[in-house]
Short mmCIF file of C-alpha atoms and ligand atoms in Angstrom, two decimals:
data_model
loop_
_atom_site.label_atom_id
_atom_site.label_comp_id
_atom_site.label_asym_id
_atom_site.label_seq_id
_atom_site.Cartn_x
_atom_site.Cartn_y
_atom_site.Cartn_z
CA UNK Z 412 -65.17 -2.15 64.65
CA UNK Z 413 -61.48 -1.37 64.38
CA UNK Z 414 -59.21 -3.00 61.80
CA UNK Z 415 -55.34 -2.57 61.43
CA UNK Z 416 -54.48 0.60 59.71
CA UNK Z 417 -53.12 0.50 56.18
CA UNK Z 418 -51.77 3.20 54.07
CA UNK Z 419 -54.58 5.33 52.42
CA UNK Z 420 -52.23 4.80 49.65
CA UNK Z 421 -53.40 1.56 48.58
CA UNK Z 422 -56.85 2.50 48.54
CA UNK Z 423 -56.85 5.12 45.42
CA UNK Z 424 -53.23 2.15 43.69
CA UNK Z 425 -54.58 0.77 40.38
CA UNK Z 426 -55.23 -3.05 40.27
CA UNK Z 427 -53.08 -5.03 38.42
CA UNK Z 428 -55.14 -6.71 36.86
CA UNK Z 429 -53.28 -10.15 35.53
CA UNK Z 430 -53.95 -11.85 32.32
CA UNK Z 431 -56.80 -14.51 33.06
CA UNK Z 432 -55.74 -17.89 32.90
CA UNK Z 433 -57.55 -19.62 29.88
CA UNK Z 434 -59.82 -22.30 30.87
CA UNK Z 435 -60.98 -24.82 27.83
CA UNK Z 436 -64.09 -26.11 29.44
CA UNK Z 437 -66.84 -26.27 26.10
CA UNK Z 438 -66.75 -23.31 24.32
CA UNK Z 439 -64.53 -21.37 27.02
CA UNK Z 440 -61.30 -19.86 26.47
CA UNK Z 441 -58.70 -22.07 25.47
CA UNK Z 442 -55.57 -19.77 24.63
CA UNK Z 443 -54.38 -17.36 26.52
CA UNK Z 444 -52.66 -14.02 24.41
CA UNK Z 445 -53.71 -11.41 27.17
CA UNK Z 446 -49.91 -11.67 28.78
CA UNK Z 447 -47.34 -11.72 26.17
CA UNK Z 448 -46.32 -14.72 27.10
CA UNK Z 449 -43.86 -16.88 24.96
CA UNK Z 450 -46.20 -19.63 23.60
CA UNK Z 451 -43.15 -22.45 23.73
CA UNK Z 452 -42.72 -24.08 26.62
CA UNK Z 453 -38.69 -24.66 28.31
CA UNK Z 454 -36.41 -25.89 26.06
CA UNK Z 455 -34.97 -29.64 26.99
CA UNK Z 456 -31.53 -28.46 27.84
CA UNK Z 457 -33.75 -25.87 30.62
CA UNK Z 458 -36.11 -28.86 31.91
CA UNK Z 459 -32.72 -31.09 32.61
CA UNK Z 460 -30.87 -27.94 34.80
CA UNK Z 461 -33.87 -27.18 36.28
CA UNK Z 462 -34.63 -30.84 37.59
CA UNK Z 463 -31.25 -30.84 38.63
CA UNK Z 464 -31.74 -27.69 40.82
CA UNK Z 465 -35.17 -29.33 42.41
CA UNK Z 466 -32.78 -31.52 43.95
CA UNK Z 467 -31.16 -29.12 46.59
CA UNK Z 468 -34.77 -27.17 47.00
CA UNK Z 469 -33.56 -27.53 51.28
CA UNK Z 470 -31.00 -25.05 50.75
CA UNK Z 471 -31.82 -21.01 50.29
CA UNK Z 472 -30.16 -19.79 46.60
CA UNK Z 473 -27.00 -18.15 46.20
CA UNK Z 474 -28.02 -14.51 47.23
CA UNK Z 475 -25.67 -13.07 45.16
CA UNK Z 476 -26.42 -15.19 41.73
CA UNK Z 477 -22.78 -15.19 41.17
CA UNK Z 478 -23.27 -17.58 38.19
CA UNK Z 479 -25.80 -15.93 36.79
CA UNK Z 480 -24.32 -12.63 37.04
CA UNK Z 481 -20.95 -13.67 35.00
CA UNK Z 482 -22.73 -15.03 32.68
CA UNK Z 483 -24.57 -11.91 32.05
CA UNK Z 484 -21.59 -10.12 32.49
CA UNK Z 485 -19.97 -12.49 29.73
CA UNK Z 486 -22.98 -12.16 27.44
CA UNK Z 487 -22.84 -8.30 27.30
CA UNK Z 488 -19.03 -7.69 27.83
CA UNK Z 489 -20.18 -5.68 30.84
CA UNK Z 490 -18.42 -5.94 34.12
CA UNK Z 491 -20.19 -7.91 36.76
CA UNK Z 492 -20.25 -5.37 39.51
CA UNK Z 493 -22.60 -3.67 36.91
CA UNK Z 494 -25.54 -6.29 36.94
CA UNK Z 495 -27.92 -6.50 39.38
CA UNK Z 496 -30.85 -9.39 39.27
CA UNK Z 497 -34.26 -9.35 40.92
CA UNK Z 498 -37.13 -11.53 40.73
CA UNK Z 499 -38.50 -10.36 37.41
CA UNK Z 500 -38.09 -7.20 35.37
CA UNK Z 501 -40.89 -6.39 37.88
CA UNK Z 502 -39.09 -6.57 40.91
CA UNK Z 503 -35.54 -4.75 38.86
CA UNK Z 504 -38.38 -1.79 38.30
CA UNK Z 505 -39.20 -1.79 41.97
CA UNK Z 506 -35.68 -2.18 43.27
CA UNK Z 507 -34.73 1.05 40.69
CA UNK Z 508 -37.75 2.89 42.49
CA UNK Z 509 -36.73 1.84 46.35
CA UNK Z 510 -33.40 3.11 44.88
CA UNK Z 511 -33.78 6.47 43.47
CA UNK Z 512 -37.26 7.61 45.03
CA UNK Z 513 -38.04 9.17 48.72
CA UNK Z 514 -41.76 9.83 49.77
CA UNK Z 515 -42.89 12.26 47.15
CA UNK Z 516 -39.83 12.37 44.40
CA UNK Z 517 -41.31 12.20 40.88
CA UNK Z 518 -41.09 9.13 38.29
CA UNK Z 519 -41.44 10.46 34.73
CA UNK Z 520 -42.98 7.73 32.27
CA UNK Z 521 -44.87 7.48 28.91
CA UNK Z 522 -48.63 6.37 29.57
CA UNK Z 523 -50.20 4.36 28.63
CA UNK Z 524 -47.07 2.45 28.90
CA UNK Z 525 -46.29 -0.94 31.44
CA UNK Z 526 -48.72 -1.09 34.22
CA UNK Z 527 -46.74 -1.88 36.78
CA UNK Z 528 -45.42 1.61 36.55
CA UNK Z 529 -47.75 3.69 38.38
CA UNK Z 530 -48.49 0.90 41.26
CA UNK Z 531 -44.53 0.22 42.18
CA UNK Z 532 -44.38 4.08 42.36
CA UNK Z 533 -47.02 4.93 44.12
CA UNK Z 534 -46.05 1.85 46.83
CA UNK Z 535 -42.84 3.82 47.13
CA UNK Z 536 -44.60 7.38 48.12
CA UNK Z 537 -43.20 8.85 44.88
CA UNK Z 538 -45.43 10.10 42.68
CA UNK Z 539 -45.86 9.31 39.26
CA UNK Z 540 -45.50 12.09 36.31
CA UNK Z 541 -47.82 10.13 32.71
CA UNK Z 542 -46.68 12.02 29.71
CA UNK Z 543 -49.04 10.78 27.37
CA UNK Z 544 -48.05 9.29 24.31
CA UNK Z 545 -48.67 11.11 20.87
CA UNK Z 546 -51.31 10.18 18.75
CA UNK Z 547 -49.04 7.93 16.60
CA UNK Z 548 -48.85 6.10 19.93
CA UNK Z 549 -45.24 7.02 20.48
CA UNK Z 550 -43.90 7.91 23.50
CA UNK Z 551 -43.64 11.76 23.50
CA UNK Z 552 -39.82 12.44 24.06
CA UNK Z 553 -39.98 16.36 24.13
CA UNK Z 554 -42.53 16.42 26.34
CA UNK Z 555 -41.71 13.87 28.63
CA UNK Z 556 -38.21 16.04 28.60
CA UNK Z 557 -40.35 19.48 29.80
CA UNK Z 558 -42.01 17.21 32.26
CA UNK Z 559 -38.73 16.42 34.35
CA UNK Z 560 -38.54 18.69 37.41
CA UNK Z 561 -35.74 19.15 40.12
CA UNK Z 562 -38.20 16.55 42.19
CA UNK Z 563 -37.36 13.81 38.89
CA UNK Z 564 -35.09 10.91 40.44
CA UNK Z 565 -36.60 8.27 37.52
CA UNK Z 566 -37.39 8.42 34.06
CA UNK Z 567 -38.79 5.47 32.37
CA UNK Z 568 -38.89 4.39 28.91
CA UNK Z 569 -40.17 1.49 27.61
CA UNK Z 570 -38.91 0.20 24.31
CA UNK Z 571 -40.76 -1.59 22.21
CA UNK Z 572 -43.21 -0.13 24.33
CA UNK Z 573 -45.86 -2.26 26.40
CA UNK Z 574 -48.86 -2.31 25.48
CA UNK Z 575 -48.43 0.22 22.07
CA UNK Z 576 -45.91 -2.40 20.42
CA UNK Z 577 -44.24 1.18 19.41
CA UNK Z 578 -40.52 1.76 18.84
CA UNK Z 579 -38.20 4.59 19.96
CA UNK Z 580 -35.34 4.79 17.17
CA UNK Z 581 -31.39 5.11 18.48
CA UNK Z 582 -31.02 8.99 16.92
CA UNK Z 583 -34.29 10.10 18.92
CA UNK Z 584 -33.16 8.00 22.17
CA UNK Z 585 -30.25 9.76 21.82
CA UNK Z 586 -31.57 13.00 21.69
CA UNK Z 587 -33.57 12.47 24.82
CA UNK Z 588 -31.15 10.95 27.06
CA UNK Z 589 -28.67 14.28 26.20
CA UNK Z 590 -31.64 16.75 27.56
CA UNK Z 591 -31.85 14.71 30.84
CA UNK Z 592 -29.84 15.99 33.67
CA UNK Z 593 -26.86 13.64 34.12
CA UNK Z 594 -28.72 13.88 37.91
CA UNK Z 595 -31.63 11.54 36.87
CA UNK Z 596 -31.46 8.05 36.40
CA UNK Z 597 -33.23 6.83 32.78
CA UNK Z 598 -34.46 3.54 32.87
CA UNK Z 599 -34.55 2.18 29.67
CA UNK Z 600 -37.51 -1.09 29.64
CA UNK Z 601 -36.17 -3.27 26.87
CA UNK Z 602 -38.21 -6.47 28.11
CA UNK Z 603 -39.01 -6.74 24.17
CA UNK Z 604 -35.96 -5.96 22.70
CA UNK Z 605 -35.44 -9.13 21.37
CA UNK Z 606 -38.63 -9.11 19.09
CA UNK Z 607 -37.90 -5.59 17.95
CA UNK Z 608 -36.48 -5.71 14.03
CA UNK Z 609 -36.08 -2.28 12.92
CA UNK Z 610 -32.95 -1.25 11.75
CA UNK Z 611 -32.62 1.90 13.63
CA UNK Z 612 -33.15 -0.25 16.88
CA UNK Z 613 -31.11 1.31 19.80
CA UNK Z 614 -28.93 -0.66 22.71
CA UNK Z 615 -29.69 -0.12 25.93
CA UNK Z 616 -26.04 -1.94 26.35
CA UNK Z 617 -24.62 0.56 24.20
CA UNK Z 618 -26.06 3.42 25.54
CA UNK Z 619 -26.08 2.74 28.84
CA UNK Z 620 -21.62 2.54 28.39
CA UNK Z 621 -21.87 6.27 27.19
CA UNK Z 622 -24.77 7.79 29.64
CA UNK Z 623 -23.55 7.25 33.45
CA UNK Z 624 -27.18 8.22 34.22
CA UNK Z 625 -28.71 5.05 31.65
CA UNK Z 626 -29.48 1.58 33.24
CA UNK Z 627 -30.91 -1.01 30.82
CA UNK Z 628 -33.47 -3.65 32.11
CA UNK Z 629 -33.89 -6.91 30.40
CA UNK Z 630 -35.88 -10.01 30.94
CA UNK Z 631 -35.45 -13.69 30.82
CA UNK Z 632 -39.54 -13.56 30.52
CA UNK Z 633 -40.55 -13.01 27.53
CA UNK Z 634 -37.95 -13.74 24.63
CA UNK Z 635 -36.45 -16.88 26.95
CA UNK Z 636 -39.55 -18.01 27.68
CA UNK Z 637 -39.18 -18.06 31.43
CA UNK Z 638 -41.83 -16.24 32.52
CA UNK Z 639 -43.03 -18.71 35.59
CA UNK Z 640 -39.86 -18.61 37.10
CA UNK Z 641 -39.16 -15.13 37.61
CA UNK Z 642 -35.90 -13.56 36.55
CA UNK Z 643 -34.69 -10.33 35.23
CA UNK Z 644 -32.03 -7.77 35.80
CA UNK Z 645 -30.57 -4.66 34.66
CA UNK Z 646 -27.03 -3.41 33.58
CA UNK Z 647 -25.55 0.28 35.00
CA UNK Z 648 -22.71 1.73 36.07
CA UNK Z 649 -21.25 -0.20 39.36
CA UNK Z 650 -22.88 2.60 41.89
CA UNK Z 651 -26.08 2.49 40.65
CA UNK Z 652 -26.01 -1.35 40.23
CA UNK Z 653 -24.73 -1.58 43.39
CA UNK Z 654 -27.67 0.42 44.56
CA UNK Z 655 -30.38 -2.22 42.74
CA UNK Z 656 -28.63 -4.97 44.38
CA UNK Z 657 -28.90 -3.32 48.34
CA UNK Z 658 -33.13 -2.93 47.28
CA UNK Z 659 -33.61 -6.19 46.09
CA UNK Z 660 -35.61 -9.24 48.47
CA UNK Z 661 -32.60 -11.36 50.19
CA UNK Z 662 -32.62 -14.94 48.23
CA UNK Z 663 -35.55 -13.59 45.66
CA UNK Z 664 -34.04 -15.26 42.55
CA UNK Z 665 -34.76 -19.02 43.28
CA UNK Z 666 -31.73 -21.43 42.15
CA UNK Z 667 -34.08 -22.77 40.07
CA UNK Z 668 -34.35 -19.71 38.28
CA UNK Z 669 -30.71 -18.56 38.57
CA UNK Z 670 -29.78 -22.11 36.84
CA UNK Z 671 -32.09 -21.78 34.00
CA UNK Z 672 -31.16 -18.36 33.15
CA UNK Z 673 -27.87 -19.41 33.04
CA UNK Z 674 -29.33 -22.66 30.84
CA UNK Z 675 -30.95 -19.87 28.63
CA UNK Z 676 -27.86 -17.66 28.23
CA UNK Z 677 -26.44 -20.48 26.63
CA UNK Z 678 -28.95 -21.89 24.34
CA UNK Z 679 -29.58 -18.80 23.23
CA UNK Z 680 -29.32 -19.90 19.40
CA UNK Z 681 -32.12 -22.11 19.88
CA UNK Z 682 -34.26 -19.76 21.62
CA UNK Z 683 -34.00 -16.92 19.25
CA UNK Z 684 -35.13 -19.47 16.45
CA UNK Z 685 -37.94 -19.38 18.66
CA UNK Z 686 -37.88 -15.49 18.72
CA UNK Z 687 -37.91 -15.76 14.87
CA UNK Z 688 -40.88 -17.86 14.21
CA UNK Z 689 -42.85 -15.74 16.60
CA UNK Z 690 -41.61 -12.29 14.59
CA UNK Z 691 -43.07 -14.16 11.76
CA UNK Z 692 -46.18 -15.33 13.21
CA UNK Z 693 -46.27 -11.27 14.01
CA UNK Z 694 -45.72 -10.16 10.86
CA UNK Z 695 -48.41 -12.36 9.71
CA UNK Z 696 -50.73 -10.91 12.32
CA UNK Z 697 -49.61 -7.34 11.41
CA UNK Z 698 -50.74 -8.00 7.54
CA UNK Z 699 -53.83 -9.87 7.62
CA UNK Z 700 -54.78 -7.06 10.31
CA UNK Z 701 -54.23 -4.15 7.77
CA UNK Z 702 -55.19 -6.41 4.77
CA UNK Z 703 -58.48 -6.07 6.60
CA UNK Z 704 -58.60 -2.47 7.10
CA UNK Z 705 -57.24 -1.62 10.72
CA UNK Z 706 -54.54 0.85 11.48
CA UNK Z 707 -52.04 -0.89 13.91
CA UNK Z 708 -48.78 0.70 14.60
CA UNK Z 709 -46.00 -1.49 13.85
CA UNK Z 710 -45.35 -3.76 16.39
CA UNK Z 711 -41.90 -4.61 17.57
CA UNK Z 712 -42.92 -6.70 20.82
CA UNK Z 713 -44.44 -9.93 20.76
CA UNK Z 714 -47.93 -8.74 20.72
CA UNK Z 715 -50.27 -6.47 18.70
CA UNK Z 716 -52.28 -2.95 19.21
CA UNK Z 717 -55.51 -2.12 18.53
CA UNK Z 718 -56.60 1.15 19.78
CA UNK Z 719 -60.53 0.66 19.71
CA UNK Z 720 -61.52 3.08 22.14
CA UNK Z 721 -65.10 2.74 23.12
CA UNK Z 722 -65.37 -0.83 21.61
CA UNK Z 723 -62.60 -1.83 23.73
CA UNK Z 724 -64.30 -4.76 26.23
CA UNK Z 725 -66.65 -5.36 23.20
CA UNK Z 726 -63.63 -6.81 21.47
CA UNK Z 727 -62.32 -9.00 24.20
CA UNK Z 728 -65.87 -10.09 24.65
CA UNK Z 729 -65.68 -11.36 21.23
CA UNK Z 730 -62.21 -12.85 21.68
CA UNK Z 731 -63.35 -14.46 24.43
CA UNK Z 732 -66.10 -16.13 23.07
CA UNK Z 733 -63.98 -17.60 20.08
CA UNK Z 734 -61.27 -18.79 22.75
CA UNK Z 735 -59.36 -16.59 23.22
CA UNK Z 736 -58.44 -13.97 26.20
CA UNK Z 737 -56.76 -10.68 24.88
CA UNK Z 738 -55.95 -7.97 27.37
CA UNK Z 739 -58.24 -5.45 26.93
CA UNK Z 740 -57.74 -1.77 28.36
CA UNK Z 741 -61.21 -0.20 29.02
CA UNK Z 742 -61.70 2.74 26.90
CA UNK Z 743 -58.35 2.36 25.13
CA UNK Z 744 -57.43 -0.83 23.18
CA UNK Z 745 -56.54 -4.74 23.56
CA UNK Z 746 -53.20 -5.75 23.83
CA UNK Z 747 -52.93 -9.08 21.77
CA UNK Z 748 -50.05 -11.44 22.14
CA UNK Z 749 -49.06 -13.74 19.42
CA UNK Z 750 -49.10 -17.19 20.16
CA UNK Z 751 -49.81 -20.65 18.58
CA UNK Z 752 -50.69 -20.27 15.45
CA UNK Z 753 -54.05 -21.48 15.71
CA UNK Z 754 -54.69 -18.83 18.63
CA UNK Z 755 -53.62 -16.24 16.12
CA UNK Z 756 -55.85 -17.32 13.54
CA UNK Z 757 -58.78 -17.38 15.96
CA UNK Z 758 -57.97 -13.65 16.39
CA UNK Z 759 -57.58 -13.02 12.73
CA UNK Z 760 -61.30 -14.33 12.01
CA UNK Z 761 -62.56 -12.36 14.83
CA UNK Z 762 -61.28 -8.73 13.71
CA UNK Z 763 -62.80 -9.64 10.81
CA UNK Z 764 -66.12 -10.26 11.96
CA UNK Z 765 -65.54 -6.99 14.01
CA UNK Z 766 -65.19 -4.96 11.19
CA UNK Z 767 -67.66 -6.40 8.96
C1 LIG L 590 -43.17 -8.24 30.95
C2 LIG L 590 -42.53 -6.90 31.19
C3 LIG L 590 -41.49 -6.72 32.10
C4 LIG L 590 -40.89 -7.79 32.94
O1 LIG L 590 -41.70 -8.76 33.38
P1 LIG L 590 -41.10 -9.86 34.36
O2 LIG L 590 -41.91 -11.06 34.06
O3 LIG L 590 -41.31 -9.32 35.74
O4 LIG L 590 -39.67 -10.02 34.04
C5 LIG L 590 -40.92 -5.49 32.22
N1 LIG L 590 -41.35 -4.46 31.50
C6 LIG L 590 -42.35 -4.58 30.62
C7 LIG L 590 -42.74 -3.41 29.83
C8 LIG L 590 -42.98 -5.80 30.45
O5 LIG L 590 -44.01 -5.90 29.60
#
């Protein structure tokens, strides 16, 4: 029988596969670490503008998030004709894509790296160029340098780095962004940035003011804590911004959204207390880990690395089991996020048992 033609495309696009939601039925999952998610639910100060905003739910948002976008502007000391928004550092990634990419362009990226990487690209007809990272789990800046071609619009890096936890320091960002042709755009992912600690810690900000070619995305997701609502964006210079803005879906950013970023912005203190006791919680992870014998690069996201190859879905079996879903990647490793306390524990006693 004949059914409406798709692109082949799709067929051969890797799944997203999202974190599952944690069910606590008896004995069933009960917390969920398999999405880097910020365990703290919206501040007061967010719940109050955001019941506000249900109010006038019969009217579309302001398309342009002209609050939103000064205060971002404000924040960063950035003009606002260089911020764009989109639904989610998701959608900012897709809108860059749609904006730099015809059918068959290349996208340079570290790999494993954000999974959302390869499936926007290959829904644009670009194709996608994995430099694999090295075996310290780094991205691999030289080579992902030799990889760039005269068909490179986009390169991608993601730091901290999803799901590796790994950091690129500002002297070897630096050195990468002055091999890329001032041609290609460079992405720089910094949806962690805020849980990153080491001293060497680069700016997308900063360097995106002295590369033309750097645009910085950031996201009110995971450090804010907004991750339901759906609300990111990303800083370059005015043409390129201006570019993200033409790509993005009319009215994506709900007011909702727009209001409580806004909300965020300015209860920022609070949040990043937040921030804190979750680097902690981290660090905690990080040391009973390695107090029990595992290698785990150092994490600067909010979630942990194990790379246990072939006992990779054993792992999250065993997670599982003690309640608690972990993101494994078949093969490769589990990505864990730290959450409550309790949930981090729970993962704690079961690398233990793994290893004993
Ligand atoms: C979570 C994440 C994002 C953004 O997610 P949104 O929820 O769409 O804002 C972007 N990049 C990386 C690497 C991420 O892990």
């Amino acid at each position: 029988m004949e059914t409406p033609r798709l692109r082949a495309t799709l067929d051969d696009l890797p799944a997203y596969v999202p974190g599952r939601p944690a069910v606590s039925a008896s004995g069933a999952p009960a917390f969920k670490l398999s999405s880097n998610e910020n365990p703290y639910p919206p501040l007061p100060s967010v719940l109050a503008v955001l019941s506000e905003a249900a109010s006038g739910l019969n009217r579309y948002p302001d398309m342009a998030c002209v609050r939103l976008t000064t205060a971002i502007a404000e924040r960063f000391g950035v003009p606002p004709e260089h911020v764009a928004t989109g639904t989610g550092g998701v959608s900012v990634i897709q809108q860059t894509v749609s904006a730099t990419c015809d059918a068959g362009d290349e996208v340079v990226y570290p790999w494993r790296s954000f999974e959302a990487y390869p499936i926007i690209t290959k829904i644009a007809g670009a194709r996608s160029v994995q430099v694999p990272l090295t075996t310290d789990e780094h991205h691999d800046l030289d080579a992902m340098a030799e990889a760039i071609t005269d068909r490179t619009r986009l390169v991608i890096v993601c730091n901290p780095n999803n799901p590796t936890g790994t950091l690129l320091r500002r002297a070897e960002l630096d050195g990468f962004l002055r091999r890329v042709p001032a041609s290609v755009l460079v992405l720089i992912d910094e949806a962690y940035r805020e849980f990153a600690r080491d001293p060497e810690l680069p700016d997308g900000v900063e360097l995106y003011r002295r590369y033309p070619n750097v645009a910085v995305l950031r996201t009110f997701s995971k450090a804010y804590g907004l991750a339901g609502l759906r609300v990111g964006y990303l800083i370059a210079g005015q043409r390129i911004a201006e570019a993200m803005r033409k790509t993005a879906v009319p009215f994506g950013v709900s007011q909702l959204a727009q209001d409580a970023a806004v909300a965020s912005l300015r209860a920022e203190d609070e949040l990043f207390e937040r921030v804190e006791a979750l680097v902690k919680e981290r660090d905690r992870v990080l040391d009973g880990l390695r107090g029990q014998g595992w290698s785990v690069p150092t994490p600067q996201g909010n979630f942990v690395w194990l790379r246990l190859g072939a006992r990779t879905d054993e792992f999250a079996a065993a997670a599982r089991r003690a309640g608690v879903m972990v993101r494994p990647f078949s093969g490769e490793g589990v990505r864990i996020s730290i959450g409550e306390n309790e949930a981090n524990d729970i993962i704690l006693s079961v690398a233990a048992a793994f290893r004993s």
